Coordinates of C-alpha atoms and ligand atoms in Angstrom, one line a residue:
M1 CA -14.4 -18.5 44.3
E2 CA -15.2 -15.1 45.8
V3 CA -13.1 -12.2 43.9
N4 CA -12.5 -9.4 46.7
C5 CA -13.5 -6.0 44.9
I6 CA -10.7 -3.4 44.6
S7 CA -12.8 -0.2 45.9
E8 CA -10.3 1.8 47.7
G9 CA -8.5 4.5 45.9
A10 CA -10.2 7.2 43.6
S11 CA -9.8 6.6 39.8
E12 CA -7.4 8.4 38.1
P13 CA -8.2 12.0 36.9
F14 CA -9.6 12.1 33.1
I15 CA -7.0 12.5 30.6
P16 CA -8.2 13.4 27.3
G17 CA -6.4 12.1 24.3
G18 CA -6.6 14.8 21.7
H19 CA -3.8 15.1 19.5
I20 CA -1.1 13.6 21.5
A21 CA -0.2 11.0 19.2
S22 CA 2.3 9.6 22.3
G23 CA 0.7 6.2 21.1
W24 CA 0.9 3.4 23.9
T25 CA 2.2 2.8 27.4
T26 CA 5.3 0.7 27.2
G27 CA 5.6 -0.2 30.8
D28 CA 7.6 2.7 32.2
T29 CA 6.8 3.1 35.7
G30 CA 9.1 6.3 36.7
D31 CA 5.7 8.4 36.5
A32 CA 4.5 8.9 40.3
E33 CA 1.2 8.1 39.0
Y34 CA 2.4 4.5 38.7
I35 CA 4.5 3.6 41.8
Q36 CA 1.9 3.1 44.2
D37 CA -0.2 -0.2 45.3
P38 CA 1.3 -2.4 42.9
L39 CA -0.7 -5.7 41.8
I40 CA 1.1 -8.3 40.2
P41 CA -0.8 -11.3 38.8
D42 CA -0.3 -14.6 40.6
F43 CA 0.3 -17.1 37.8
S44 CA 2.3 -19.6 40.0
S45 CA -0.6 -22.5 40.1
K46 CA -2.8 -21.0 37.1
P47 CA -2.6 -19.3 34.1
Y48 CA -5.3 -16.4 34.8
E49 CA -5.6 -13.6 37.5
I50 CA -9.0 -12.0 37.9
Y51 CA -9.6 -8.6 39.8
C52 CA -13.1 -7.0 40.3
G53 CA -12.4 -3.3 40.4
D54 CA -12.4 -0.3 38.0
A55 CA -10.5 -0.7 35.2
R56 CA -8.9 2.7 35.4
E57 CA -7.9 2.0 39.0
T58 CA -6.6 -1.7 38.3
I59 CA -4.7 -1.3 35.1
R60 CA -2.6 1.9 37.0
R61 CA -1.7 -0.6 39.9
L62 CA -1.0 -3.3 37.3
K63 CA 1.6 -1.0 35.8
A64 CA 3.1 -0.2 38.9
G65 CA 3.6 -3.8 39.4
G66 CA 5.4 -4.2 36.0
T67 CA 3.1 -6.5 34.2
Q68 CA 3.1 -5.9 30.4
F69 CA 0.6 -7.6 28.4
D70 CA 1.1 -9.4 24.7
C71 CA -2.6 -8.8 23.6
V72 CA -5.6 -7.3 24.7
V73 CA -9.4 -8.4 23.3
T74 CA -12.1 -6.5 24.8
S75 CA -15.9 -5.6 24.3
P76 CA -16.2 -2.1 26.2
P77 CA -19.9 -1.1 27.4
Y78 CA -21.3 0.7 24.3
F79 CA -22.5 3.9 24.8
N80 CA -25.5 4.4 26.8
Q81 CA -26.7 1.1 25.7
R82 CA -27.2 -0.2 29.2
M83 CA -26.8 -0.6 32.9
Y84 CA -24.9 -3.4 34.3
G85 CA -24.9 -2.0 38.0
D86 CA -25.3 1.4 40.0
D87 CA -21.1 2.1 40.3
P88 CA -21.2 5.7 39.2
R89 CA -17.5 4.4 37.8
E90 CA -19.5 2.4 35.0
I91 CA -18.2 3.5 31.5
G92 CA -20.9 4.3 29.0
R93 CA -23.3 5.9 31.1
E94 CA -21.8 9.3 30.2
S95 CA -24.6 11.9 29.7
G96 CA -25.2 15.7 28.6
N97 CA -24.5 17.1 25.4
G98 CA -20.5 15.9 25.1
G99 CA -21.4 12.9 26.2
V100 CA -20.1 11.0 23.2
D101 CA -17.1 12.7 23.4
S102 CA -16.6 12.1 26.8
F103 CA -17.6 8.2 26.2
I104 CA -14.7 8.0 23.4
S105 CA -11.9 9.9 25.7
N106 CA -12.6 7.9 28.6
L107 CA -12.0 4.9 26.4
V108 CA -9.1 6.3 24.4
S109 CA -7.1 7.1 27.8
I110 CA -8.1 4.0 29.5
F111 CA -6.7 2.0 26.5
R112 CA -3.5 4.4 26.3
K113 CA -2.5 3.6 29.8
I114 CA -2.6 -0.3 29.0
P115 CA 0.9 -1.5 29.9
V116 CA 1.9 -3.6 26.7
R117 CA 5.0 -5.0 24.9
P118 CA 6.3 -3.1 21.8
W119 CA 4.5 -6.2 19.7
A120 CA 1.0 -6.2 21.1
S121 CA -2.5 -5.8 19.3
L122 CA -5.6 -4.4 20.7
W123 CA -8.7 -5.7 19.7
V124 CA -11.9 -3.9 20.2
N125 CA -15.4 -4.9 19.6
L126 CA -17.6 -1.3 19.8
G127 CA -20.8 -0.8 18.6
D128 CA -22.9 2.1 17.5
K129 CA -25.8 4.3 18.8
R130 CA -28.6 6.1 17.3
S131 CA -30.0 9.6 18.2
A132 CA -33.7 10.4 19.4
N133 CA -34.1 11.0 16.0
G134 CA -32.8 7.4 14.5
A135 CA -29.6 8.8 12.9
L136 CA -26.3 6.9 13.6
M137 CA -24.1 8.8 15.7
G138 CA -21.1 7.0 14.0
V139 CA -19.6 5.7 17.5
P140 CA -17.3 3.0 16.0
S141 CA -15.7 5.8 13.6
L142 CA -15.4 8.6 15.7
F143 CA -13.7 6.3 18.3
V144 CA -11.0 5.2 15.6
V145 CA -10.2 8.4 14.6
A146 CA -9.6 9.7 18.3
M147 CA -7.5 6.4 18.8
Q148 CA -6.0 7.3 15.6
D149 CA -4.9 10.8 17.1
A150 CA -3.7 9.1 20.5
G151 CA -0.9 7.4 18.1
F152 CA -2.4 3.8 17.6
F153 CA -2.3 2.4 14.2
L154 CA -5.4 0.7 13.0
K155 CA -4.0 -3.0 11.6
D156 CA -7.3 -4.7 11.0
D157 CA -10.9 -3.4 10.7
V158 CA -13.0 -7.0 10.9
V159 CA -16.7 -6.7 10.3
W160 CA -18.5 -9.2 12.6
A161 CA -21.3 -10.6 10.3
K162 CA -24.3 -11.8 12.6
E163 CA -26.9 -12.4 9.6
V164 CA -26.0 -12.0 6.0
V165 CA -28.1 -11.9 2.9
P166 CA -27.2 -13.3 -0.2
V167 CA -28.9 -11.6 -3.5
G168 CA -31.2 -15.0 -3.3
G169 CA -32.5 -13.3 -0.4
R170 CA -32.5 -16.4 2.5
S171 CA -30.6 -14.9 5.3
I172 CA -28.1 -17.2 6.9
G173 CA -27.9 -16.7 10.8
H174 CA -29.9 -14.4 12.9
C175 CA -29.7 -11.0 14.5
Q176 CA -32.0 -9.3 17.2
V177 CA -35.0 -7.8 14.9
E178 CA -35.8 -4.4 15.0
P179 CA -38.9 -2.3 14.1
A180 CA -37.1 0.1 12.5
P181 CA -39.6 2.3 9.8
G182 CA -38.0 3.9 6.7
R183 CA -34.5 1.9 7.6
L184 CA -32.6 -1.3 7.8
N185 CA -32.2 -3.7 10.5
G186 CA -29.2 -2.5 11.9
N187 CA -28.3 -5.5 13.6
G188 CA -26.7 -8.0 11.3
W189 CA -23.1 -6.4 11.8
E190 CA -20.5 -4.9 14.4
P191 CA -17.1 -4.0 13.8
F192 CA -14.1 -5.2 15.6
F193 CA -11.2 -3.5 15.3
R194 CA -7.6 -4.2 15.7
F195 CA -5.5 -1.3 16.9
V196 CA -1.0 -1.7 17.2
A197 CA 1.4 0.5 18.6
D198 CA 3.8 -0.1 15.7
P199 CA 2.5 -1.5 12.5
K200 CA 6.0 -3.2 11.8
R201 CA 6.8 -4.6 15.3
A202 CA 3.2 -6.2 15.9
W203 CA 3.4 -9.9 16.3
S204 CA 1.2 -12.2 14.1
D205 CA 1.0 -15.4 13.3
T206 CA -1.4 -15.5 10.0
S207 CA -1.0 -19.5 9.8
A208 CA -3.0 -20.0 12.6
V209 CA -6.1 -18.4 11.4
R210 CA -5.6 -19.4 7.5
I211 CA -8.6 -21.5 6.1
P212 CA -8.9 -24.6 4.2
R213 CA -8.3 -24.2 0.3
D214 CA -10.5 -26.1 -2.1
D215 CA -9.2 -29.7 -2.3
D216 CA -9.7 -29.3 -5.9
H217 CA -6.9 -26.7 -6.2
F218 CA -4.5 -28.0 -3.9
F219 CA -2.2 -30.4 -5.1
H220 CA 1.5 -31.5 -4.2
Q221 CA 3.7 -30.0 -7.0
G222 CA 3.4 -32.6 -9.9
T223 CA 1.0 -35.1 -8.5
G224 CA -2.5 -35.2 -8.0
T225 CA -2.0 -35.8 -4.2
P226 CA -4.0 -33.2 -2.0
I227 CA -1.7 -31.3 0.5
E228 CA -2.8 -32.3 3.8
Q229 CA -4.7 -29.4 5.6
H230 CA -3.3 -29.4 9.3
R231 CA -5.5 -27.2 12.2
Y232 CA -4.0 -24.8 14.3
S233 CA -5.6 -26.0 17.7
T234 CA -8.2 -28.6 18.1
A235 CA -9.5 -26.5 20.8
M236 CA -10.9 -23.8 18.4
E237 CA -14.4 -23.6 17.1
C238 CA -13.2 -22.0 14.1
V239 CA -11.8 -24.1 11.4
T240 CA -8.6 -23.1 10.6
S241 CA -5.3 -24.5 8.1
L242 CA -2.1 -24.0 8.9
E243 CA -1.0 -23.8 5.0
G244 CA -4.3 -22.6 4.0
R245 CA -5.5 -19.4 2.2
N246 CA -5.0 -16.0 4.0
L247 CA -8.1 -15.2 6.3
S248 CA -10.0 -12.0 5.2
N249 CA -11.8 -9.8 7.0
V250 CA -15.5 -10.6 7.2
W251 CA -16.6 -13.0 9.8
F252 CA -19.7 -14.9 9.7
V253 CA -20.1 -15.5 13.5
G254 CA -23.6 -16.4 15.5
N255 CA -24.6 -14.4 18.5
S256 CA -23.7 -15.9 22.0
R257 CA -25.5 -18.7 23.7
E258 CA -23.3 -18.7 26.4
G259 CA -24.5 -15.4 28.5
N260 CA -25.1 -17.2 31.8
G261 CA -27.0 -14.1 33.1
H262 CA -24.9 -11.3 31.1
F263 CA -26.9 -9.6 28.5
A264 CA -23.4 -8.3 26.1
A265 CA -21.6 -11.8 26.2
Y266 CA -19.7 -11.9 22.6
P267 CA -19.5 -15.4 21.2
K268 CA -16.1 -17.0 22.0
E269 CA -15.6 -18.0 18.2
L270 CA -15.0 -14.3 17.7
V271 CA -12.2 -13.9 20.2
E272 CA -10.4 -17.1 18.9
R273 CA -8.7 -15.9 15.7
P274 CA -7.7 -12.7 17.7
I275 CA -5.9 -14.4 20.2
A276 CA -4.5 -17.4 18.0
M277 CA -3.1 -14.8 15.4
T278 CA -2.1 -12.0 17.7
C279 CA -0.8 -13.3 21.3
P280 CA 2.8 -15.3 21.1
E281 CA 2.4 -18.9 22.2
Y282 CA 6.1 -18.9 24.2
L283 CA 8.0 -15.8 25.3
V284 CA 11.4 -16.5 25.4
E285 CA 14.7 -15.2 27.1
D286 CA 17.2 -13.9 25.0
G287 CA 20.4 -12.1 26.0
G288 CA 18.4 -10.6 29.1
E289 CA 15.1 -9.8 26.7
I290 CA 12.0 -11.1 26.5
K291 CA 11.1 -11.8 23.0
P292 CA 8.1 -13.7 21.3
R293 CA 8.8 -16.7 19.2
V294 CA 8.0 -15.8 15.7
R295 CA 6.9 -18.8 13.1
I296 CA 9.1 -19.3 10.3
V297 CA 7.0 -20.0 7.2
E298 CA 8.8 -20.8 3.5
P299 CA 6.9 -19.8 0.6
T300 CA 6.3 -23.5 -1.5
E301 CA 5.4 -24.2 -4.9
Y302 CA 2.0 -26.1 -5.2
S303 CA 0.4 -26.6 -8.3
E304 CA -3.4 -26.8 -9.5
G305 CA -3.1 -30.4 -11.1
P306 CA 0.3 -32.0 -12.5
G307 CA 1.8 -29.3 -14.8
R308 CA 0.1 -26.3 -13.9
G309 CA 2.0 -24.5 -11.6
K310 CA 3.4 -21.7 -13.8
R311 CA 1.2 -18.7 -14.4
A312 CA 1.6 -16.5 -17.4
M313 CA 0.4 -12.8 -17.1
G314 CA -3.1 -12.7 -18.7
Q315 CA -3.6 -16.0 -19.1
Y316 CA -7.1 -15.8 -17.2
S317 CA -8.0 -12.2 -17.5
L318 CA -7.1 -11.8 -21.1
A319 CA -8.2 -15.1 -22.1
E320 CA -10.2 -15.3 -25.4
P321 CA -12.2 -17.9 -27.4
K322 CA -10.2 -20.4 -29.4
V323 CA -12.3 -20.3 -32.1
G324 CA -14.2 -17.4 -33.4
D325 CA -17.7 -16.7 -33.5
G326 CA -19.4 -18.5 -36.5
Q327 CA -17.6 -21.4 -36.3
L328 CA -19.3 -23.2 -33.4
T329 CA -22.7 -24.2 -32.8
P330 CA -24.9 -22.5 -30.4
E331 CA -24.3 -25.4 -27.6
E332 CA -20.3 -25.5 -28.3
Q333 CA -20.7 -20.9 -28.1
K334 CA -22.4 -21.6 -24.9
Q335 CA -19.5 -23.9 -23.4
E336 CA -16.9 -22.0 -24.8
E337 CA -18.2 -19.0 -22.8
K338 CA -18.5 -20.8 -19.8
R339 CA -14.9 -22.0 -20.2
I340 CA -13.8 -18.3 -20.5
E341 CA -16.0 -17.2 -17.9
N342 CA -14.8 -19.5 -15.4
L343 CA -11.2 -18.9 -16.4
R344 CA -11.5 -15.3 -16.0
E345 CA -13.2 -15.8 -12.5
K346 CA -9.6 -16.9 -11.3
S347 CA -7.7 -13.7 -12.8
G348 CA -7.2 -11.8 -9.4
R349 CA -5.1 -14.1 -8.1
M350 CA -3.5 -16.2 -11.0
D351 CA -2.7 -13.0 -13.1
F352 CA -0.4 -11.3 -10.5
A353 CA 2.5 -10.9 -12.7
R354 CA 4.3 -12.4 -15.5
G355 CA 5.5 -16.0 -14.7
Y356 CA 4.0 -15.9 -11.3
T357 CA 3.9 -18.8 -9.2
P358 CA 1.5 -19.7 -6.8
R359 CA 2.8 -20.3 -3.9
Y360 CA 1.4 -21.5 -0.2
P361 CA 3.1 -20.2 3.4
K362 CA 4.7 -24.0 4.5
P363 CA 5.5 -23.5 8.5
K364 CA 9.2 -24.4 9.1
G365 CA 9.2 -24.2 12.9
W366 CA 10.0 -21.3 15.2
T367 CA 12.5 -18.8 16.0
L368 CA 14.8 -19.0 19.1
M369 CA 13.7 -22.5 20.0
D370 CA 17.0 -23.3 22.2
N371 CA 16.0 -20.4 24.6
P372 CA 14.5 -20.8 27.8
V373 CA 10.8 -20.3 27.4
V374 CA 9.5 -17.6 30.4
G375 CA 5.6 -18.6 29.5
P376 CA 3.0 -17.9 27.1
G377 CA 2.2 -14.3 26.2
I378 CA -0.3 -12.7 28.3
V379 CA -4.1 -11.6 27.0
F380 CA -5.9 -8.9 29.1
D381 CA -9.6 -7.7 28.9
P382 CA -10.2 -4.6 31.0
F383 CA -14.0 -5.0 30.5
G384 CA -14.2 -8.8 30.7
G385 CA -17.8 -9.2 31.7
N386 CA -18.7 -13.0 31.5
G387 CA -15.1 -13.8 30.8
T388 CA -15.4 -14.8 27.1
T389 CA -11.9 -13.6 26.5
G390 CA -10.7 -15.3 29.3
H391 CA -12.1 -18.6 28.6
V392 CA -10.9 -18.7 25.0
A393 CA -7.0 -17.2 25.9
V394 CA -6.7 -20.0 28.7
L395 CA -8.2 -22.8 26.2
L396 CA -5.5 -22.0 23.5
G397 CA -2.8 -22.1 26.2
R398 CA -2.0 -18.5 27.0
R399 CA -2.2 -16.4 30.2
F400 CA -5.1 -14.2 31.1
V401 CA -5.7 -11.1 33.1
G402 CA -9.3 -9.7 33.3
I403 CA -11.1 -6.9 34.9
D404 CA -14.8 -6.0 35.6
L405 CA -16.4 -3.5 37.7
Y406 CA -18.9 -6.0 39.5
Q407 CA -18.2 -8.9 41.8
D408 CA -20.7 -11.2 40.0
N409 CA -19.2 -10.8 36.7
A410 CA -15.7 -11.2 38.2
E411 CA -16.9 -14.3 39.8
R412 CA -18.2 -15.7 36.5
M413 CA -15.1 -14.8 34.6
K414 CA -13.0 -16.7 37.0
G415 CA -15.4 -19.6 36.8
R416 CA -15.1 -20.0 33.3
C417 CA -11.1 -19.5 33.0
E418 CA -11.1 -22.5 36.0
R419 CA -13.3 -24.5 33.8
A420 CA -10.9 -23.7 30.7
Y421 CA -7.7 -24.8 32.5
A422 CA -9.2 -28.0 33.5
S423 CA -10.1 -29.0 30.0
L424 CA -6.6 -27.7 29.0
R425 CA -4.5 -29.8 31.4
T426 CA -6.9 -33.0 30.5
E427 CA -6.5 -32.1 26.7
R428 CA -2.6 -32.0 27.5
G429 CA -2.6 -35.1 29.8
V430 CA -1.5 -33.0 33.2
N431 CA -3.0 -33.2 36.2
Ligands
SAM1 C1 -19.7 -5.4 26.8 S1 -19.4 -6.2 28.6 C2 -18.2 -6.8 27.9 C3 -19.1 -8.5 27.8 C4 -17.9 -9.8 27.6 N1 -16.8 -9.2 26.3 C5 -18.5 -11.1 27.5 O1 -18.4 -11.7 26.8 O2 -19.0 -11.3 28.6 C6 -18.4 -4.8 29.1 C7 -18.1 -4.8 30.8 O3 -17.7 -3.8 31.0 C8 -17.6 -3.9 32.7 N2 -17.7 -2.4 33.1 C9 -18.2 -1.1 32.7 N3 -17.4 -0.1 33.2 C10 -16.1 -0.7 34.0 C11 -15.1 0.0 34.6 N4 -15.1 1.2 34.9 N5 -14.2 -0.9 35.2 C12 -14.5 -2.4 34.3 N6 -15.5 -3.1 34.2 C13 -16.5 -2.5 33.6 C14 -19.2 -3.8 32.8 O4 -19.9 -4.9 33.9 C15 -19.5 -4.9 31.7 O5 -19.4 -6.4 32.3

């Protein structure tokens, strides 16, 4: 299971992002920098390829080979957080006065050079760092601004919540305990950003990650029969509903217990949704071009019980008690107030517009169904570590390319992809 390390060749010179605003590289190999030592992933007998080497050098060679990725999901090393080995090419060790600026420029420069399809998304989980005086450096915010300056668009910003504390005081979940005099424990959440090259062309299948609706409020129109809520994939830990509510951007996901010797592994539940939602399951050939199939969704009326489909503006937020003060007993008054409070709680969605009729998105199939399939989309992780992204990508039927600077990580990543591929074959009944 050995993965040969790519050691030959110097890493490319650092190119600062600055205010270039030229966006993402899109597979153009005309540049001399991109024509030597091509690497072409071999997907002939397996849906993954793992490389051991420096991300910059390996990306350059992948680009030279003409690979284009559909989705990138990664957690780069954080700034000055830990050392993974002794290779001076390791990202995150930038030091000196401008250390954090160099770190951010290096990351942006790497991401800009990843060859991608025009519909690609790039998901980055990046934590913060504190200065010697305990103040936060704001690394994730600085990184977002640098990415925007480099031409990326921030399409989603997810809060990865590890521990949440409701007003009742009992926490849900766990995060690393921190002796932090005079401040809060800063380990409760981390950001997870989704950048795109083109917000209008970015491929998304939000149906894949919708969440189940409340059974009390989701009936077939005019009947009391609940709408069946199909899951997107049995391989996912996250519970989904193809026809459910649109997923919001705070995800409560417990820390990973699958580090297997790697100190900074993220949990697989964290990367399931990005892969399911932003890496096309099928690429097809259409008039000499590669295109992703797109899910066809039809907005369909449902009722919240027979005869309650239509909404009038203000029905909820402007609801008033039916009987005026003084005509009700204190008990009836209390019940009426509760009824009005319940109605007003619904106002955000229900009072959207005059005559608003609630609809849910009913998946009706996919575009380009008669076109020949080229293969599943390719997920890429340039800082693959223990291989969580690869594991999930393969389980969800996508292809995967991963890189890590260190051989032991690359081997673990390869092992996890192999095991995921074995489960996928079993699940699909293929030898
Ligand atoms: C935060 S970890 C990734 C963890 C991964 N998401 C997981 O769940 O296992 C960052 C990884 O980046 C790798 N790395 C650091 N510098 C690199 C470079 N220049 N090229 C490629 N990989 C690098 C480290 O070896 C480390 O495994």
